[in-house]
Amino acid sequence: MEVVRSVAEMREIVAGWRKVGESVSLVPTMGALHDGHMSLVHAVSEKADRSIASIFVNPTQFSPSEDFAVYPRDEARDLSMLEAAGVDLVFTPEMTQMYREGHRTKVEVQELSQLLEGETRPHFFIGVATVVAKLLIQAMPDIAIFGEKDYQQLCVIRSMARDLDLPVEILGGATVRESDGLAMSSRNTYLTNAERTLAPRLHHEITSVATRVAKGDPIEIACKDAANELDSAGFNAVDYVAVRDAETLEPATGGRPMRVLAAAWLGKTRLIDNVAV
Ligand code: PAF
């Protein structure tokens, strides 16, 4: 496995693969890898001849009050997991490779970026769309995969790649869960033991919303009940429980696939999750 820190080195290796007609996949990550990331690595390994994983904790998707400084980082562990999974190249760019002095360009997917997560984290999807656009242009993979755990992020990236005519197929990978239903996330390490015990309630409640809505219960009541349940269970705040159109994330209108999405706080940790109706 090659580990490279500059765009030029990555492009040279990818050009060598392209010369002999090999296809390329990319799994962008911020490191602190868990089984959710590894399922994405395995999902694309059969779909392309060569695989790249990137590790970059992207500062532009964190607000000044968020956890950039303390975001879990363990490069040695990440690299050994990627090597064991048979990844060909790991791109762990220096900060100056991604954001040079005088970097002024931002990529914004309008509307999709402003709702749900965008209401409480207005900076977030601009940071994500910008860094992912850069990674896709730097590596020029045939396919790139993102976890459905961050469902709105997946919708934003799909839209960005389509709008910018990036020649890449964007795939979504199913959320990997702990045995009690909690969606795997690098941020789960922030949870105290008591919070960890409560955390699976989020998945439980959104699953119940999905079941009720599928049976024809009114969306608004199902969402309100779930938010109240989370509140009484001991969640500190519920940012939203919503049922939306699975593609546009606009309020669901019926006759189209729907998704239940939620974000709620346990102590200082903000958990998000989603399921299909
Ligand atoms: O989901 C993540 O880990 C990040 O948002 C991503 C897509 C790697 C962009 O920094």
mmCIF file of C-alpha atoms and ligand atoms in Angstrom:
data_model
loop_
_atom_site.group_PDB
_atom_site.id
_atom_site.type_symbol
_atom_site.label_atom_id
_atom_site.label_comp_id
_atom_site.label_asym_id
_atom_site.label_seq_id
_atom_site.Cartn_x
_atom_site.Cartn_y
_atom_site.Cartn_z
ATOM 1 C CA MET A 1 0.000 0.000 0.000
ATOM 2 C CA GLU A 2 1.339 3.417 -0.972
ATOM 3 C CA VAL A 3 0.844 6.306 1.439
ATOM 4 C CA VAL A 4 1.177 9.721 -0.217
ATOM 5 C CA ARG A 5 0.815 13.244 1.135
ATOM 6 C CA SER A 6 0.793 15.322 -2.053
ATOM 7 C CA VAL A 7 -1.660 15.634 -4.938
ATOM 8 C CA ALA A 8 1.203 15.311 -7.455
ATOM 9 C CA GLU A 9 2.324 11.931 -6.036
ATOM 10 C CA MET A 10 -1.244 10.599 -6.047
ATOM 11 C CA ARG A 11 -1.829 11.768 -9.619
ATOM 12 C CA GLU A 12 1.361 10.103 -10.805
ATOM 13 C CA ILE A 13 0.340 6.743 -9.339
ATOM 14 C CA VAL A 14 -3.225 7.036 -10.674
ATOM 15 C CA ALA A 15 -1.862 7.947 -14.135
ATOM 16 C CA GLY A 16 0.169 4.704 -14.075
ATOM 17 C CA TRP A 17 -2.992 2.710 -13.350
ATOM 18 C CA ARG A 18 -4.954 4.549 -16.039
ATOM 19 C CA LYS A 19 -2.226 3.845 -18.606
ATOM 20 C CA VAL A 20 -2.866 0.104 -18.296
ATOM 21 C CA GLY A 21 -6.643 0.584 -18.352
ATOM 22 C CA GLU A 22 -7.355 0.059 -14.659
ATOM 23 C CA SER A 23 -10.453 1.582 -13.011
ATOM 24 C CA VAL A 24 -10.197 3.457 -9.719
ATOM 25 C CA SER A 25 -12.365 3.850 -6.605
ATOM 26 C CA LEU A 26 -12.150 6.450 -3.839
ATOM 27 C CA VAL A 27 -13.347 6.278 -0.227
ATOM 28 C CA PRO A 28 -13.008 9.747 1.344
ATOM 29 C CA THR A 29 -12.721 9.698 5.157
ATOM 30 C CA MET A 30 -11.631 11.845 8.063
ATOM 31 C CA GLY A 31 -9.868 8.859 9.652
ATOM 32 C CA ALA A 32 -10.746 7.410 13.094
ATOM 33 C CA LEU A 33 -11.896 4.442 11.046
ATOM 34 C CA HIS A 34 -14.515 1.960 12.240
ATOM 35 C CA ASP A 35 -16.454 -0.905 10.667
ATOM 36 C CA GLY A 36 -18.726 1.578 8.879
ATOM 37 C CA HIS A 37 -15.765 2.971 6.923
ATOM 38 C CA MET A 38 -14.395 -0.509 6.316
ATOM 39 C CA SER A 39 -17.728 -1.641 4.844
ATOM 40 C CA LEU A 40 -17.373 1.206 2.289
ATOM 41 C CA VAL A 41 -13.820 0.073 1.485
ATOM 42 C CA HIS A 42 -15.028 -3.510 0.968
ATOM 43 C CA ALA A 43 -18.083 -2.404 -1.058
ATOM 44 C CA VAL A 44 -15.961 -0.649 -3.703
ATOM 45 C CA SER A 45 -13.082 -3.118 -3.734
ATOM 46 C CA GLU A 46 -15.054 -5.423 -6.055
ATOM 47 C CA LYS A 47 -16.224 -2.591 -8.301
ATOM 48 C CA ALA A 48 -12.864 -1.166 -9.421
ATOM 49 C CA ASP A 49 -9.366 -2.525 -10.122
ATOM 50 C CA ARG A 50 -7.612 -0.054 -7.810
ATOM 51 C CA SER A 51 -8.701 1.536 -4.567
ATOM 52 C CA ILE A 52 -7.800 4.821 -2.897
ATOM 53 C CA ALA A 53 -8.817 5.899 0.615
ATOM 54 C CA SER A 54 -8.238 9.454 1.757
ATOM 55 C CA ILE A 55 -7.750 10.586 5.345
ATOM 56 C CA PHE A 56 -8.142 14.311 5.927
ATOM 57 C CA VAL A 57 -9.821 16.032 8.869
ATOM 58 C CA ASN A 58 -11.274 18.899 6.897
ATOM 59 C CA PRO A 59 -11.229 22.144 8.922
ATOM 60 C CA THR A 60 -13.732 23.973 6.697
ATOM 61 C CA GLN A 61 -16.600 21.689 7.698
ATOM 62 C CA PHE A 62 -16.181 22.517 11.403
ATOM 63 C CA SER A 63 -17.392 25.804 12.920
ATOM 64 C CA PRO A 64 -15.059 27.487 15.450
ATOM 65 C CA SER A 65 -17.208 26.087 18.304
ATOM 66 C CA GLU A 66 -17.060 22.496 16.983
ATOM 67 C CA ASP A 67 -14.646 19.644 17.670
ATOM 68 C CA PHE A 68 -11.926 20.063 14.979
ATOM 69 C CA ALA A 69 -9.098 20.240 17.542
ATOM 70 C CA VAL A 70 -10.225 17.156 19.473
ATOM 71 C CA TYR A 71 -11.616 15.106 16.559
ATOM 72 C CA PRO A 72 -10.176 11.575 17.060
ATOM 73 C CA ARG A 73 -6.978 11.000 15.064
ATOM 74 C CA ASP A 74 -4.963 7.747 14.923
ATOM 75 C CA GLU A 75 -3.176 7.522 11.607
ATOM 76 C CA ALA A 76 -1.107 4.420 12.441
ATOM 77 C CA ARG A 77 -4.237 2.441 13.334
ATOM 78 C CA ASP A 78 -6.129 3.745 10.271
ATOM 79 C CA LEU A 79 -3.272 2.795 7.943
ATOM 80 C CA SER A 80 -3.007 -0.735 9.309
ATOM 81 C CA MET A 81 -6.789 -1.233 8.897
ATOM 82 C CA LEU A 82 -6.636 0.024 5.290
ATOM 83 C CA GLU A 83 -3.609 -2.129 4.498
ATOM 84 C CA ALA A 84 -5.342 -5.224 5.918
ATOM 85 C CA ALA A 85 -8.353 -4.426 3.689
ATOM 86 C CA GLY A 86 -6.138 -4.398 0.583
ATOM 87 C CA VAL A 87 -6.358 -0.681 -0.252
ATOM 88 C CA ASP A 88 -3.786 0.285 -2.921
ATOM 89 C CA LEU A 89 -3.190 3.926 -2.042
ATOM 90 C CA VAL A 90 -3.887 6.133 0.967
ATOM 91 C CA PHE A 91 -3.958 9.885 0.393
ATOM 92 C CA THR A 92 -3.311 11.759 3.661
ATOM 93 C CA PRO A 93 -2.732 15.279 2.367
ATOM 94 C CA GLU A 94 -0.867 17.963 4.249
ATOM 95 C CA MET A 95 -3.136 20.921 5.102
ATOM 96 C CA THR A 96 -1.337 23.069 2.493
ATOM 97 C CA GLN A 97 -2.128 20.519 -0.231
ATOM 98 C CA MET A 98 -5.846 21.040 0.341
ATOM 99 C CA TYR A 99 -5.932 24.706 1.374
ATOM 100 C CA ARG A 100 -3.054 26.732 0.003
ATOM 101 C CA GLU A 101 -2.322 30.238 1.228
ATOM 102 C CA GLY A 102 -4.980 32.431 -0.413
ATOM 103 C CA HIS A 103 -7.534 29.633 -1.022
ATOM 104 C CA ARG A 104 -10.732 31.504 -1.909
ATOM 105 C CA THR A 105 -13.044 29.019 -3.626
ATOM 106 C CA LYS A 106 -16.105 27.452 -2.018
ATOM 107 C CA VAL A 107 -18.558 24.960 -3.488
ATOM 108 C CA GLU A 108 -22.132 25.366 -2.315
ATOM 109 C CA VAL A 109 -25.085 23.171 -3.219
ATOM 110 C CA GLN A 110 -27.948 25.549 -2.626
ATOM 111 C CA GLU A 111 -31.226 24.611 -0.911
ATOM 112 C CA LEU A 112 -30.173 21.034 -0.044
ATOM 113 C CA SER A 113 -27.394 22.468 2.144
ATOM 114 C CA GLN A 114 -29.613 24.882 4.029
ATOM 115 C CA LEU A 115 -32.258 22.542 5.418
ATOM 116 C CA LEU A 116 -32.093 20.028 8.337
ATOM 117 C CA GLU A 117 -28.371 19.829 9.259
ATOM 118 C CA GLY A 118 -27.833 23.141 7.463
ATOM 119 C CA GLU A 119 -30.177 24.929 9.855
ATOM 120 C CA THR A 120 -27.913 24.321 12.850
ATOM 121 C CA ARG A 121 -24.629 23.869 10.932
ATOM 122 C CA PRO A 122 -24.767 26.424 8.078
ATOM 123 C CA HIS A 123 -21.018 26.094 7.339
ATOM 124 C CA PHE A 124 -21.005 22.303 7.186
ATOM 125 C CA PHE A 125 -22.057 21.348 3.658
ATOM 126 C CA ILE A 126 -20.056 24.151 2.052
ATOM 127 C CA GLY A 127 -16.970 22.668 3.718
ATOM 128 C CA VAL A 128 -17.941 19.129 2.715
ATOM 129 C CA ALA A 129 -18.851 19.984 -0.906
ATOM 130 C CA THR A 130 -15.635 21.988 -1.326
ATOM 131 C CA VAL A 131 -13.307 19.313 0.020
ATOM 132 C CA VAL A 132 -15.079 16.448 -1.748
ATOM 133 C CA ALA A 133 -15.050 18.336 -5.072
ATOM 134 C CA LYS A 134 -11.304 18.832 -4.589
ATOM 135 C CA LEU A 135 -10.689 15.163 -3.699
ATOM 136 C CA LEU A 136 -12.675 14.001 -6.741
ATOM 137 C CA ILE A 137 -10.795 16.362 -9.064
ATOM 138 C CA GLN A 138 -7.446 15.398 -7.515
ATOM 139 C CA ALA A 139 -7.961 11.621 -7.740
ATOM 140 C CA MET A 140 -10.414 11.465 -10.700
ATOM 141 C CA PRO A 141 -11.869 8.107 -9.597
ATOM 142 C CA ASP A 142 -14.523 6.210 -11.567
ATOM 143 C CA ILE A 143 -16.526 5.658 -8.402
ATOM 144 C CA ALA A 144 -16.609 7.190 -4.948
ATOM 145 C CA ILE A 145 -18.613 5.955 -1.974
ATOM 146 C CA PHE A 146 -20.100 7.730 1.061
ATOM 147 C CA GLY A 147 -21.992 6.272 4.020
ATOM 148 C CA GLU A 148 -25.773 6.607 4.230
ATOM 149 C CA LYS A 149 -25.294 7.377 7.936
ATOM 150 C CA ASP A 150 -24.668 10.968 6.738
ATOM 151 C CA TYR A 151 -27.655 10.821 4.412
ATOM 152 C CA GLN A 152 -27.949 14.548 3.707
ATOM 153 C CA GLN A 153 -24.211 14.672 2.980
ATOM 154 C CA LEU A 154 -24.689 11.889 0.414
ATOM 155 C CA CYS A 155 -27.548 13.860 -1.235
ATOM 156 C CA VAL A 156 -25.419 17.039 -1.308
ATOM 157 C CA ILE A 157 -22.431 15.215 -2.836
ATOM 158 C CA ARG A 158 -24.604 13.498 -5.482
ATOM 159 C CA SER A 159 -26.056 16.855 -6.423
ATOM 160 C CA MET A 160 -22.647 18.578 -6.495
ATOM 161 C CA ALA A 161 -21.096 15.865 -8.719
ATOM 162 C CA ARG A 162 -24.052 16.043 -11.123
ATOM 163 C CA ASP A 163 -24.156 19.862 -11.250
ATOM 164 C CA LEU A 164 -20.397 20.123 -11.870
ATOM 165 C CA ASP A 165 -20.417 17.264 -14.446
ATOM 166 C CA LEU A 166 -17.760 15.391 -12.485
ATOM 167 C CA PRO A 167 -17.162 12.110 -14.337
ATOM 168 C CA VAL A 168 -17.662 9.915 -11.281
ATOM 169 C CA GLU A 169 -20.376 7.590 -10.048
ATOM 170 C CA ILE A 170 -21.380 8.395 -6.460
ATOM 171 C CA LEU A 171 -22.442 5.364 -4.418
ATOM 172 C CA GLY A 172 -24.078 5.193 -0.986
ATOM 173 C CA GLY A 173 -23.092 2.506 1.528
ATOM 174 C CA ALA A 174 -25.634 1.143 4.042
ATOM 175 C CA THR A 175 -25.229 2.332 7.645
ATOM 176 C CA VAL A 176 -23.348 -0.136 9.850
ATOM 177 C CA ARG A 177 -24.802 -0.426 13.359
ATOM 178 C CA GLU A 178 -23.691 -1.706 16.733
ATOM 179 C CA SER A 179 -25.666 -4.758 17.923
ATOM 180 C CA ASP A 180 -28.062 -2.471 19.857
ATOM 181 C CA GLY A 181 -28.837 -0.361 16.759
ATOM 182 C CA LEU A 182 -26.557 2.653 17.348
ATOM 183 C CA ALA A 183 -25.136 3.836 14.019
ATOM 184 C CA MET A 184 -21.344 3.591 14.000
ATOM 185 C CA SER A 185 -19.650 6.998 14.101
ATOM 186 C CA SER A 186 -16.183 8.240 14.982
ATOM 187 C CA ARG A 187 -17.884 10.627 17.417
ATOM 188 C CA ASN A 188 -19.454 7.769 19.461
ATOM 189 C CA THR A 189 -16.155 7.697 21.398
ATOM 190 C CA TYR A 190 -17.233 11.009 23.001
ATOM 191 C CA LEU A 191 -20.206 9.332 24.756
ATOM 192 C CA THR A 192 -20.034 8.592 28.497
ATOM 193 C CA ASN A 193 -21.191 5.119 29.598
ATOM 194 C CA ALA A 194 -24.604 6.456 30.596
ATOM 195 C CA GLU A 195 -24.996 8.314 27.280
ATOM 196 C CA ARG A 196 -23.869 5.237 25.342
ATOM 197 C CA THR A 197 -26.673 3.235 26.993
ATOM 198 C CA LEU A 198 -29.256 5.819 25.905
ATOM 199 C CA ALA A 199 -27.863 6.429 22.401
ATOM 200 C CA PRO A 200 -29.625 3.519 20.561
ATOM 201 C CA ARG A 201 -32.976 5.127 21.439
ATOM 202 C CA LEU A 202 -32.423 7.460 18.494
ATOM 203 C CA HIS A 203 -32.470 4.563 16.028
ATOM 204 C CA HIS A 204 -35.365 2.966 17.892
ATOM 205 C CA GLU A 205 -37.485 6.128 17.632
ATOM 206 C CA ILE A 206 -36.822 6.860 13.960
ATOM 207 C CA THR A 207 -37.573 3.226 13.108
ATOM 208 C CA SER A 208 -40.876 3.608 14.908
ATOM 209 C CA VAL A 209 -41.614 6.794 12.900
ATOM 210 C CA ALA A 210 -40.835 4.893 9.671
ATOM 211 C CA THR A 211 -43.204 2.066 10.638
ATOM 212 C CA ARG A 212 -46.008 4.454 11.626
ATOM 213 C CA VAL A 213 -45.701 6.585 8.474
ATOM 214 C CA ALA A 214 -45.627 3.451 6.298
ATOM 215 C CA LYS A 215 -48.921 2.420 7.971
ATOM 216 C CA GLY A 216 -50.438 5.818 7.139
ATOM 217 C CA ASP A 217 -50.077 7.704 10.455
ATOM 218 C CA PRO A 218 -49.759 11.487 10.013
ATOM 219 C CA ILE A 219 -46.088 12.472 9.616
ATOM 220 C CA GLU A 220 -46.240 15.455 11.956
ATOM 221 C CA ILE A 221 -47.685 13.467 14.869
ATOM 222 C CA ALA A 222 -45.247 10.546 14.432
ATOM 223 C CA CYS A 223 -42.277 12.957 14.433
ATOM 224 C CA LYS A 224 -43.547 14.918 17.430
ATOM 225 C CA ASP A 225 -44.097 11.695 19.419
ATOM 226 C CA ALA A 226 -40.554 10.511 18.635
ATOM 227 C CA ALA A 227 -39.062 13.854 19.698
ATOM 228 C CA ASN A 228 -41.057 13.716 22.964
ATOM 229 C CA GLU A 229 -39.889 10.128 23.611
ATOM 230 C CA LEU A 230 -36.237 11.157 23.118
ATOM 231 C CA ASP A 231 -36.769 14.098 25.410
ATOM 232 C CA SER A 232 -38.258 11.960 28.182
ATOM 233 C CA ALA A 233 -35.597 9.266 27.709
ATOM 234 C CA GLY A 234 -32.920 11.820 28.677
ATOM 235 C CA PHE A 235 -31.675 13.344 25.408
ATOM 236 C CA ASN A 236 -30.663 16.947 26.110
ATOM 237 C CA ALA A 237 -32.112 18.482 22.968
ATOM 238 C CA VAL A 238 -33.712 17.246 19.771
ATOM 239 C CA ASP A 239 -32.679 19.365 16.764
ATOM 240 C CA TYR A 240 -35.140 17.627 14.435
ATOM 241 C CA VAL A 241 -37.063 14.457 13.662
ATOM 242 C CA ALA A 242 -38.326 14.762 10.103
ATOM 243 C CA VAL A 243 -39.777 12.679 7.281
ATOM 244 C CA ARG A 244 -38.582 14.007 3.943
ATOM 245 C CA ASP A 245 -38.485 13.186 0.239
ATOM 246 C CA ALA A 246 -35.560 10.748 -0.017
ATOM 247 C CA GLU A 247 -33.910 12.676 -2.858
ATOM 248 C CA THR A 248 -34.663 16.377 -2.428
ATOM 249 C CA LEU A 249 -35.063 16.263 1.385
ATOM 250 C CA GLU A 250 -37.985 18.661 0.961
ATOM 251 C CA PRO A 251 -41.139 17.878 2.995
ATOM 252 C CA ALA A 252 -42.529 14.528 1.801
ATOM 253 C CA THR A 253 -45.416 14.787 -0.640
ATOM 254 C CA GLY A 254 -46.430 11.118 -1.002
ATOM 255 C CA GLY A 255 -45.959 8.742 -3.906
ATOM 256 C CA ARG A 256 -42.172 9.071 -3.709
ATOM 257 C CA PRO A 257 -39.555 7.331 -1.502
ATOM 258 C CA MET A 258 -39.271 8.920 1.946
ATOM 259 C CA ARG A 259 -36.567 9.056 4.606
ATOM 260 C CA VAL A 260 -36.803 9.647 8.353
ATOM 261 C CA LEU A 261 -33.906 11.816 9.576
ATOM 262 C CA ALA A 262 -33.071 12.966 13.091
ATOM 263 C CA ALA A 263 -30.431 14.810 15.090
ATOM 264 C CA ALA A 264 -30.326 14.968 18.881
ATOM 265 C CA TRP A 265 -27.873 15.799 21.636
ATOM 266 C CA LEU A 266 -26.668 13.531 24.405
ATOM 267 C CA GLY A 267 -24.552 15.718 26.678
ATOM 268 C CA LYS A 268 -21.956 17.377 24.456
ATOM 269 C CA THR A 269 -22.365 14.860 21.630
ATOM 270 C CA ARG A 270 -24.673 15.450 18.700
ATOM 271 C CA LEU A 271 -25.955 12.200 17.160
ATOM 272 C CA ILE A 272 -27.569 11.928 13.728
ATOM 273 C CA ASP A 273 -29.300 8.954 12.154
ATOM 274 C CA ASN A 274 -31.773 8.109 9.399
ATOM 275 C CA VAL A 275 -33.775 5.214 7.996
ATOM 276 C CA ALA A 276 -35.891 4.620 4.923
ATOM 277 C CA VAL A 277 -39.684 4.587 5.275
HETATM 278 O O1 PAF B 1 -18.096 11.936 6.075
HETATM 279 C C1 PAF B 1 -16.931 12.343 6.247
HETATM 280 O O2 PAF B 1 -16.101 11.678 6.876
HETATM 281 C C2 PAF B 1 -16.536 13.700 5.686
HETATM 282 O O3 PAF B 1 -17.583 14.605 5.755
HETATM 283 C C3 PAF B 1 -15.955 13.623 4.261
HETATM 284 C C4 PAF B 1 -16.992 13.130 3.257
HETATM 285 C C5 PAF B 1 -14.751 12.712 4.234
HETATM 286 C C6 PAF B 1 -15.512 15.035 3.809
HETATM 287 O O4 PAF B 1 -14.557 15.571 4.666
#
